[in-house]
Amino acid sequence: MSTKKEQTRERMRDAASRSFRSHGYAGVGVDAIAKAAGVTSGAFYAHFGSKDGAFRDALEQGLDEVIGAIPQYQSEHGADWVRAFADYYLGKAHRDDLACGCAMTTLSPEVARSGPDVKALFETKMKKIAGLVADGLPGGDEEQRLSRAWSMLGILIGGLTLVRSMKSNRLAEQIAKSIRRGAVDAAASLRAGEDD
Amino acid sequence: MSTKKEQTRERMRDAASRSFRSHGYAGVGVDAIAKAAGVTSGAFYAHFGSKDGAFRDALEQGLDEVIGAIPQYQSEHGADWVRAFADYYLGKAHRDDLACGCAMTTLSPEVARSGPDVKALFETKMKKIAGLVADGLPGGDEEQRLSRAWSMLGILIGGLTLVRSMKSNRLAEQIAKSIRRGAVDAAASLRAGEDD
DNA sequence: GACATAGGATAACGATCGCTATCTTGTCAA
DNA sequence: TTGACAAGATAGCGATCGTTATCCTATGTC
């Protein structure tokens, strides 16, 4: 129906998503988010109801992006998809762009401080993501693959946070290399004795 | 000299450290930190100069705690120290206590948003930590051990953030188990074919 | 061409933000 | 006992916080 309204809503959702990732939940105000979307706080509250509501919306959208991206990497890169994904995840472009960065990494620390509703949403989406990852992993039974999927996600999230916190680009690159290798190893069936 | 002053300073440092870990840098105000230490903002600024200064102080103290803890785990648990450390790191007590949680996990997302000075401090301390971890790892040359150390730190940091963001305790426990195994594997010399 | 509707702007609320200037109070030396 | 000093309290700065109530205005209908 109203294309204009949906366009505005999309701009606001994007602005909220980018702002929360860049500055954290408490690090940005409603006025600033609205301004970034080219509207005022009145429009913000008409659409989202509250700052919390906007965060929930941004979180859901951000994790849905991941849910969409995983199968795409799997079908595009085949058995080597984990390496390709880790390359992107720890690459300089993703490192340097907080605003467009993966929601798992930028938003999860905020979720850890949030209430049960936000955590429930995060949990649902992350279970989906871990399941998709596990589906693309070789060897072992389903439980083993899921376990490796959580490990891979964990090391990517922690690794990205780590490299983003370094001052020296050279050190960041060195750590990124280590994390990439760790992620690929975590995803592979270790006990099968695979090597690179 | 003045024991009273140092006691007050210590209380304020602790309050700042706990507050920043619990609520993030932007999530807590100077007045609240001062109040938690039993003083007012006047005393806060007399000691720290600025909110940034207090964060830097809390960050340094928090990472120094880790620097002290790693060798202790190594000497207490011998070759099995990584498993013991991971057990603590992902255990329920550490999961549920944001305020007393490891600074690497709670503060690094804030560092990623900070200026070069804070990043430089974080980098220096993390290099020290990774070096200590690497020293306690078996097999391989120094570069390989350091690489595994970064992987182990990454998976613990990301894993802890992940489990803290779950609503269900059962799922959190399941993920923690996966991360524990991943951390031990990341620390071990994979290519040597070690198993548990 | 008058009118209803809704998307969005505006203004303002009390509270809190980081920070500073000034004042009070407790302590110790002389 | 008095005077000096410093630790900390108090009060207040302008700005921004999240939120609400009210107003404007563009659009589409009859």
Coordinates of C-alpha atoms (C1' of nucleotides) in Angstrom, one line a residue:
Chain A
M1 CA 0.0 0.0 0.0
S2 CA 1.7 3.2 1.2
T3 CA 5.1 3.0 -0.3
K4 CA 6.2 6.3 1.2
K5 CA 5.5 5.1 4.7
E6 CA 7.4 1.8 4.2
Q7 CA 10.3 3.6 2.7
T8 CA 10.5 5.9 5.7
R9 CA 10.2 2.9 8.0
E10 CA 13.0 1.2 6.2
R11 CA 15.3 4.2 6.5
M12 CA 14.6 4.4 10.2
R13 CA 15.2 0.7 10.7
D14 CA 18.5 1.0 8.9
A15 CA 19.5 4.1 10.8
A16 CA 18.7 2.3 14.1
S17 CA 20.5 -0.8 13.1
R18 CA 23.6 1.1 12.1
S19 CA 23.6 3.4 15.1
F20 CA 23.2 0.5 17.6
R21 CA 26.0 -1.4 16.0
S22 CA 28.3 1.6 15.9
H23 CA 27.7 3.0 19.4
G24 CA 25.8 0.4 21.4
Y25 CA 22.3 0.6 22.8
A26 CA 23.1 3.3 25.4
G27 CA 25.6 5.1 23.2
V28 CA 23.1 6.6 20.8
G29 CA 19.9 8.6 21.4
V30 CA 16.5 8.4 19.7
D31 CA 16.9 11.9 18.3
A32 CA 20.2 11.0 16.7
I33 CA 18.7 7.8 15.1
A34 CA 15.8 9.8 13.8
K35 CA 18.0 12.5 12.4
A36 CA 20.1 9.8 10.6
A37 CA 17.0 8.6 9.0
G38 CA 16.0 12.1 8.0
V39 CA 13.0 12.3 10.3
T40 CA 12.3 13.5 13.9
S41 CA 11.6 11.6 17.1
G42 CA 7.9 11.9 16.5
A43 CA 8.1 9.7 13.5
F44 CA 10.4 7.3 15.4
Y45 CA 7.8 6.7 18.2
A46 CA 5.0 6.4 15.7
H47 CA 6.9 3.5 14.1
F48 CA 8.7 1.8 16.9
G49 CA 6.9 2.7 20.1
S50 CA 10.0 2.8 22.2
K51 CA 13.8 2.7 21.9
D52 CA 13.7 -0.9 23.1
G53 CA 11.3 -1.7 20.3
A54 CA 13.7 -0.3 17.7
F55 CA 16.5 -2.3 19.2
R56 CA 14.5 -5.5 19.0
D57 CA 13.7 -4.6 15.4
A58 CA 17.3 -3.9 14.5
L59 CA 18.4 -7.1 16.2
E60 CA 16.0 -9.2 14.4
Q61 CA 16.8 -7.7 11.0
G62 CA 20.5 -8.0 11.7
L63 CA 20.3 -11.7 12.6
D64 CA 18.0 -12.4 9.7
E65 CA 20.8 -11.1 7.4
V66 CA 23.1 -13.8 8.8
I67 CA 20.4 -16.4 8.4
G68 CA 20.3 -15.4 4.7
A69 CA 24.0 -15.2 4.2
I70 CA 25.1 -18.6 5.6
P71 CA 23.3 -20.8 3.0
Q72 CA 24.5 -18.4 0.3
Y73 CA 28.1 -19.0 1.4
Q74 CA 27.5 -22.7 1.5
S75 CA 26.1 -22.9 -2.0
E76 CA 28.6 -20.5 -3.5
H77 CA 31.8 -22.0 -2.0
G78 CA 31.0 -25.6 -1.5
A79 CA 33.0 -27.5 1.0
D80 CA 35.4 -24.6 1.5
W81 CA 32.6 -22.2 2.6
V82 CA 33.9 -21.9 6.2
R83 CA 37.2 -20.5 5.0
A84 CA 35.5 -18.1 2.7
F85 CA 33.1 -17.0 5.4
A86 CA 36.0 -16.5 7.9
D87 CA 37.9 -14.6 5.3
Y88 CA 35.1 -12.1 4.9
Y89 CA 34.3 -12.1 8.6
L90 CA 37.9 -11.1 9.7
G91 CA 38.7 -9.1 6.6
K92 CA 39.7 -5.5 6.8
A93 CA 36.5 -4.2 5.4
H94 CA 34.4 -6.0 8.0
R95 CA 36.8 -5.0 10.7
D96 CA 36.7 -1.3 9.9
D97 CA 33.0 -1.0 9.5
L98 CA 31.2 -1.2 12.8
A99 CA 27.9 0.2 11.4
C100 CA 27.5 -2.5 8.7
G101 CA 29.2 -5.2 10.8
C102 CA 27.6 -8.6 11.6
A103 CA 24.9 -8.2 14.2
M104 CA 26.1 -11.3 16.1
T105 CA 29.3 -9.6 17.1
T106 CA 28.2 -6.0 17.6
L107 CA 24.8 -6.6 19.2
S108 CA 25.4 -9.7 21.4
P109 CA 27.1 -7.8 24.1
E110 CA 24.1 -5.6 24.3
V111 CA 21.8 -8.6 24.4
A112 CA 23.8 -10.0 27.3
R113 CA 22.7 -6.9 29.2
S114 CA 19.1 -7.0 28.1
G115 CA 15.9 -8.5 29.5
P116 CA 14.5 -11.9 28.8
D117 CA 12.4 -10.9 25.8
V118 CA 15.4 -9.7 23.9
K119 CA 17.4 -12.7 24.9
A120 CA 14.6 -15.0 23.8
L121 CA 14.7 -13.4 20.4
F122 CA 18.4 -13.7 20.2
E123 CA 18.3 -17.3 21.2
T124 CA 15.7 -18.2 18.6
K125 CA 17.7 -16.6 15.8
M126 CA 21.0 -18.0 17.0
K127 CA 19.7 -21.5 17.2
K128 CA 18.6 -21.1 13.6
I129 CA 22.0 -19.8 12.6
A130 CA 23.9 -22.5 14.4
G131 CA 21.7 -25.1 12.8
L132 CA 22.4 -23.8 9.3
V133 CA 26.1 -23.7 10.0
A134 CA 26.0 -27.3 11.3
D135 CA 24.2 -28.4 8.2
G136 CA 27.2 -27.3 6.2
L137 CA 29.8 -29.1 8.3
P138 CA 31.3 -32.4 7.4
G139 CA 31.6 -35.6 9.4
G140 CA 30.3 -36.7 12.7
D141 CA 26.7 -37.0 13.9
E142 CA 24.3 -34.1 14.2
E143 CA 25.2 -33.3 17.8
Q144 CA 28.9 -33.2 17.0
R145 CA 28.3 -30.9 14.0
L146 CA 26.2 -28.6 16.1
S147 CA 28.9 -28.5 18.8
R148 CA 31.5 -27.5 16.1
A149 CA 29.1 -24.9 14.7
W150 CA 28.8 -23.2 18.1
S151 CA 32.6 -23.2 18.4
M152 CA 33.0 -21.7 15.0
L153 CA 30.5 -19.0 15.7
G154 CA 32.2 -18.3 19.1
I155 CA 35.6 -17.9 17.7
L156 CA 34.5 -15.7 14.9
I157 CA 32.6 -13.4 17.3
G158 CA 35.3 -13.2 19.9
G159 CA 38.0 -12.9 17.2
L160 CA 36.3 -10.1 15.4
T161 CA 35.8 -8.2 18.7
L162 CA 39.5 -8.8 19.5
V163 CA 40.9 -7.5 16.2
R164 CA 38.6 -4.5 16.2
S165 CA 40.1 -3.5 19.6
M166 CA 43.7 -3.4 18.4
K167 CA 45.4 -0.2 17.5
S168 CA 48.1 -1.7 15.2
N169 CA 46.8 -2.9 11.9
R170 CA 49.7 -5.3 11.7
L171 CA 48.8 -7.0 14.9
A172 CA 45.1 -7.1 14.0
E173 CA 46.1 -8.8 10.8
Q174 CA 48.2 -11.3 12.6
I175 CA 45.4 -12.1 15.1
A176 CA 42.9 -12.3 12.2
K177 CA 45.1 -14.9 10.6
S178 CA 45.2 -17.0 13.8
I179 CA 41.5 -16.7 14.3
R180 CA 40.8 -17.7 10.7
R181 CA 42.8 -20.8 11.1
G182 CA 41.1 -21.5 14.5
A183 CA 37.7 -21.1 12.9
V184 CA 38.4 -23.5 10.1
D185 CA 39.8 -26.0 12.6
A186 CA 36.9 -25.6 14.9
A187 CA 34.5 -26.3 12.0
A188 CA 36.4 -29.3 10.8
S189 CA 36.1 -32.7 12.4
L190 CA 39.2 -32.4 14.6
R191 CA 39.2 -35.9 15.8
A192 CA 39.2 -37.2 12.2
G193 CA 42.7 -35.8 11.9
E194 CA 42.0 -33.4 9.1
D195 CA 44.7 -30.9 8.3
D196 CA 45.1 -28.0 5.9
Chain B
M1 CA 50.9 8.0 53.2
S2 CA 47.2 8.8 53.3
T3 CA 45.6 5.4 53.7
K4 CA 42.1 6.9 53.7
K5 CA 42.5 8.5 50.3
E6 CA 43.9 5.3 48.8
Q7 CA 41.0 3.3 50.2
T8 CA 38.5 5.7 48.7
R9 CA 40.3 5.6 45.4
E10 CA 40.2 1.8 45.4
R11 CA 36.5 1.8 46.1
M12 CA 35.9 4.2 43.2
R13 CA 38.1 2.1 40.9
D14 CA 36.2 -1.0 41.8
A15 CA 32.8 0.8 41.4
A16 CA 33.9 2.1 38.0
S17 CA 35.2 -1.3 36.9
R18 CA 32.0 -3.1 38.0
S19 CA 29.7 -0.5 36.5
F20 CA 31.4 -0.4 33.1
R21 CA 31.4 -4.2 32.9
S22 CA 27.7 -4.4 33.8
H23 CA 26.3 -1.6 31.8
G24 CA 29.0 -0.6 29.3
Y25 CA 30.7 2.7 29.0
A26 CA 27.7 4.7 27.9
G27 CA 25.3 2.7 30.0
V28 CA 26.3 4.2 33.3
G29 CA 26.8 7.8 34.5
V30 CA 29.5 9.3 36.6
D31 CA 27.1 10.1 39.4
A32 CA 26.0 6.4 39.6
I33 CA 29.6 5.2 39.7
A34 CA 30.4 7.7 42.5
K35 CA 27.3 6.7 44.4
A36 CA 28.3 3.1 44.2
A37 CA 31.6 4.0 45.7
G38 CA 29.9 5.9 48.5
V39 CA 31.2 9.3 47.3
T40 CA 30.0 12.1 45.0
S41 CA 31.0 13.2 41.6
G42 CA 33.4 15.8 43.0
A43 CA 35.6 13.1 44.5
F44 CA 35.3 11.2 41.2
Y45 CA 36.8 14.0 39.2
A46 CA 39.4 14.8 41.7
H47 CA 40.7 11.2 41.3
F48 CA 40.1 10.4 37.6
G49 CA 39.8 13.7 35.8
S50 CA 37.2 12.4 33.4
K51 CA 34.9 9.5 32.7
D52 CA 37.4 8.4 30.0
G53 CA 40.1 8.4 32.6
A54 CA 38.1 6.1 34.8
F55 CA 37.4 3.8 32.0
R56 CA 41.1 3.6 31.1
D57 CA 41.9 2.9 34.7
A58 CA 39.2 0.2 35.0
L59 CA 40.4 -1.4 31.8
E60 CA 44.0 -1.6 32.9
Q61 CA 43.0 -3.0 36.3
G62 CA 40.7 -5.6 34.7
L63 CA 43.3 -6.8 32.2
D64 CA 46.0 -6.9 34.9
E65 CA 43.8 -9.3 36.8
V66 CA 43.9 -11.6 33.8
I67 CA 47.6 -11.2 33.6
G68 CA 47.9 -12.3 37.1
A69 CA 45.4 -15.2 36.8
I70 CA 46.9 -17.0 33.8
P71 CA 50.2 -18.0 35.4
Q72 CA 48.3 -19.0 38.5
Y73 CA 46.1 -21.4 36.5
Q74 CA 49.2 -22.8 34.8
S75 CA 51.1 -23.5 37.9
E76 CA 48.1 -24.8 39.8
H77 CA 46.7 -27.2 37.1
G78 CA 49.8 -28.1 35.1
A79 CA 49.2 -29.4 31.6
D80 CA 45.5 -29.4 32.1
W81 CA 45.3 -25.7 32.9
V82 CA 43.4 -24.7 29.7
R83 CA 40.5 -27.0 30.6
A84 CA 40.4 -25.7 34.1
F85 CA 40.5 -22.1 32.9
A86 CA 37.8 -22.8 30.3
D87 CA 35.7 -24.5 33.0
Y88 CA 35.8 -21.4 35.1
Y89 CA 35.4 -19.0 32.2
L90 CA 32.2 -20.6 30.9
G91 CA 30.9 -21.7 34.3
K92 CA 27.6 -20.5 35.6
A93 CA 29.1 -18.2 38.2
H94 CA 31.1 -16.3 35.6
R95 CA 28.2 -16.4 33.2
D96 CA 25.8 -14.8 35.6
D97 CA 28.1 -12.1 37.1
L98 CA 28.6 -9.4 34.6
A99 CA 30.0 -7.0 37.2
C100 CA 32.9 -9.3 38.2
G101 CA 33.3 -10.9 34.8
C102 CA 36.5 -11.0 32.9
A103 CA 37.4 -7.6 31.4
M104 CA 38.5 -9.1 28.1
T105 CA 34.9 -10.1 27.4
T106 CA 32.9 -7.3 28.9
L107 CA 35.2 -4.4 28.0
S108 CA 36.6 -5.3 24.6
P109 CA 33.4 -4.3 22.7
E110 CA 33.7 -0.9 24.4
V111 CA 37.4 -0.7 23.4
A112 CA 36.4 -1.4 19.8
R113 CA 34.4 1.8 19.9
S114 CA 37.1 3.8 21.6
G115 CA 39.9 6.0 20.5
P116 CA 43.5 5.0 19.7
D117 CA 44.8 5.6 23.2
V118 CA 42.4 3.1 24.8
K119 CA 43.1 0.7 21.9
A120 CA 46.8 1.0 22.5
L121 CA 46.4 0.2 26.1
F122 CA 44.2 -2.8 25.3
E123 CA 46.7 -4.0 22.7
T124 CA 49.6 -3.8 25.1
K125 CA 47.8 -5.8 27.8
M126 CA 46.4 -8.4 25.4
K127 CA 49.8 -9.0 23.8
K128 CA 51.0 -9.7 27.3
I129 CA 48.1 -12.1 28.0
A130 CA 48.4 -13.9 24.7
G131 CA 52.1 -14.4 25.4
L132 CA 51.5 -15.8 28.8
V133 CA 48.9 -18.2 27.4
A134 CA 51.2 -19.3 24.6
D135 CA 54.0 -20.0 27.1
G136 CA 51.7 -22.5 28.7
L137 CA 50.8 -24.3 25.5
P138 CA 52.5 -27.5 24.3
G139 CA 54.1 -28.4 21.0
G140 CA 55.0 -26.4 17.9
D141 CA 57.2 -23.4 17.6
E142 CA 56.6 -20.0 19.3
E143 CA 54.6 -18.6 16.4
Q144 CA 52.3 -21.6 16.3
R145 CA 51.7 -21.4 20.1
L146 CA 50.9 -17.8 19.9
S147 CA 48.5 -18.4 17.1
R148 CA 46.7 -21.0 19.1
A149 CA 46.7 -18.7 22.1
W150 CA 44.9 -16.0 20.1
S151 CA 42.4 -18.6 18.9
M152 CA 41.8 -19.9 22.5
L153 CA 41.3 -16.3 23.7
G154 CA 38.9 -15.6 20.8
I155 CA 36.7 -18.6 21.4
L156 CA 36.5 -18.0 25.1
I157 CA 35.6 -14.3 24.6
G158 CA 33.0 -15.0 21.9
G159 CA 31.7 -18.0 23.6
L160 CA 31.1 -16.3 26.9
T161 CA 29.3 -13.4 25.2
L162 CA 27.2 -16.0 23.4
V163 CA 26.1 -17.9 26.4
R164 CA 25.4 -14.7 28.3
S165 CA 23.0 -13.7 25.7
M166 CA 20.8 -16.9 25.9
K167 CA 17.6 -17.0 27.8
S168 CA 17.5 -20.7 28.4
N169 CA 19.9 -22.0 30.9
R170 CA 19.9 -25.4 29.3
L171 CA 20.9 -24.0 25.9
A172 CA 23.6 -21.8 27.5
E173 CA 25.0 -24.9 29.2
Q174 CA 25.0 -26.8 26.0
I175 CA 26.8 -24.0 24.1
A176 CA 29.2 -23.7 27.0
K177 CA 30.1 -27.3 26.7
S178 CA 30.8 -26.9 23.0
I179 CA 32.9 -23.8 23.6
R180 CA 34.9 -25.6 26.3
R181 CA 35.7 -28.4 23.9
G182 CA 36.5 -25.9 21.2
A183 CA 38.8 -23.9 23.5
V184 CA 40.7 -27.0 24.6
D185 CA 41.1 -28.1 21.0
A186 CA 42.2 -24.6 19.8
A187 CA 44.8 -24.6 22.5
A188 CA 46.1 -28.0 21.7
S189 CA 48.4 -28.7 18.8
L190 CA 45.7 -29.8 16.4
R191 CA 48.0 -31.1 13.7
A192 CA 49.7 -33.3 16.2
G193 CA 46.5 -35.3 16.4
E194 CA 45.8 -34.9 20.1
D195 CA 42.5 -36.0 21.4
D196 CA 40.7 -35.8 24.7
Chain C
dG1 C1' -13.6 22.4 -3.8
dA2 C1' -14.6 20.9 1.1
dC3 C1' -13.2 17.4 4.2
dA4 C1' -11.3 13.3 6.7
dT5 C1' -7.2 10.9 7.6
dA6 C1' -2.7 9.8 8.8
dG7 C1' 2.4 10.6 8.5
dG8 C1' 5.4 13.4 10.4
dA9 C1' 7.0 17.9 12.8
dT10 C1' 7.2 20.6 16.9
dA11 C1' 7.6 21.7 21.6
dA12 C1' 8.0 20.5 25.9
dC13 C1' 8.2 17.3 30.1
dG14 C1' 11.3 15.9 34.1
dA15 C1' 15.5 13.4 34.5
dT16 C1' 20.0 12.6 33.8
dC17 C1' 24.3 13.5 31.2
dG18 C1' 29.7 15.0 31.9
dC19 C1' 31.9 18.4 34.1
dT20 C1' 33.4 22.7 37.0
dA21 C1' 33.7 26.1 40.5
dT22 C1' 33.1 26.8 45.1
dC23 C1' 32.4 25.6 49.7
dT24 C1' 32.8 22.6 54.0
dT25 C1' 35.1 19.7 57.0
dG26 C1' 38.5 16.7 59.1
dT27 C1' 43.4 16.2 60.0
dC28 C1' 48.0 17.2 61.4
dA29 C1' 51.9 20.4 62.3
dA30 C1' 53.4 24.3 64.8
Chain D
dT1 C1' 44.9 26.4 70.0
dT2 C1' 45.4 27.8 65.8
dG3 C1' 46.3 27.8 60.9
dA4 C1' 47.1 25.4 56.6
dC5 C1' 46.0 22.1 53.6
dA6 C1' 43.6 18.7 51.1
dA7 C1' 39.6 15.2 50.6
dG8 C1' 35.4 15.4 49.5
dA9 C1' 30.5 17.6 49.3
dT10 C1' 27.4 20.7 47.2
dA11 C1' 25.3 23.2 43.7
dG12 C1' 24.7 24.3 39.3
dC13 C1' 26.2 24.7 34.2
dG14 C1' 24.2 23.7 29.4
dA15 C1' 23.2 19.7 26.8
dT16 C1' 21.0 15.6 25.9
dC17 C1' 18.2 11.7 27.6
dG18 C1' 13.4 8.9 26.4
dT19 C1' 8.9 10.0 25.9
dT20 C1' 4.3 12.3 25.2
dA21 C1' 0.9 15.5 23.6
dT22 C1' -0.3 18.5 20.3
dC23 C1' 0.0 20.6 15.9
dC24 C1' 0.7 20.9 10.8
dT25 C1' 0.2 19.5 6.2
dA26 C1' 0.0 16.6 2.3
dT27 C1' -2.8 13.2 0.1
dG28 C1' -6.9 11.0 -1.6
dT29 C1' -12.1 10.8 -1.5
dC30 C1' -16.6 12.3 -2.3

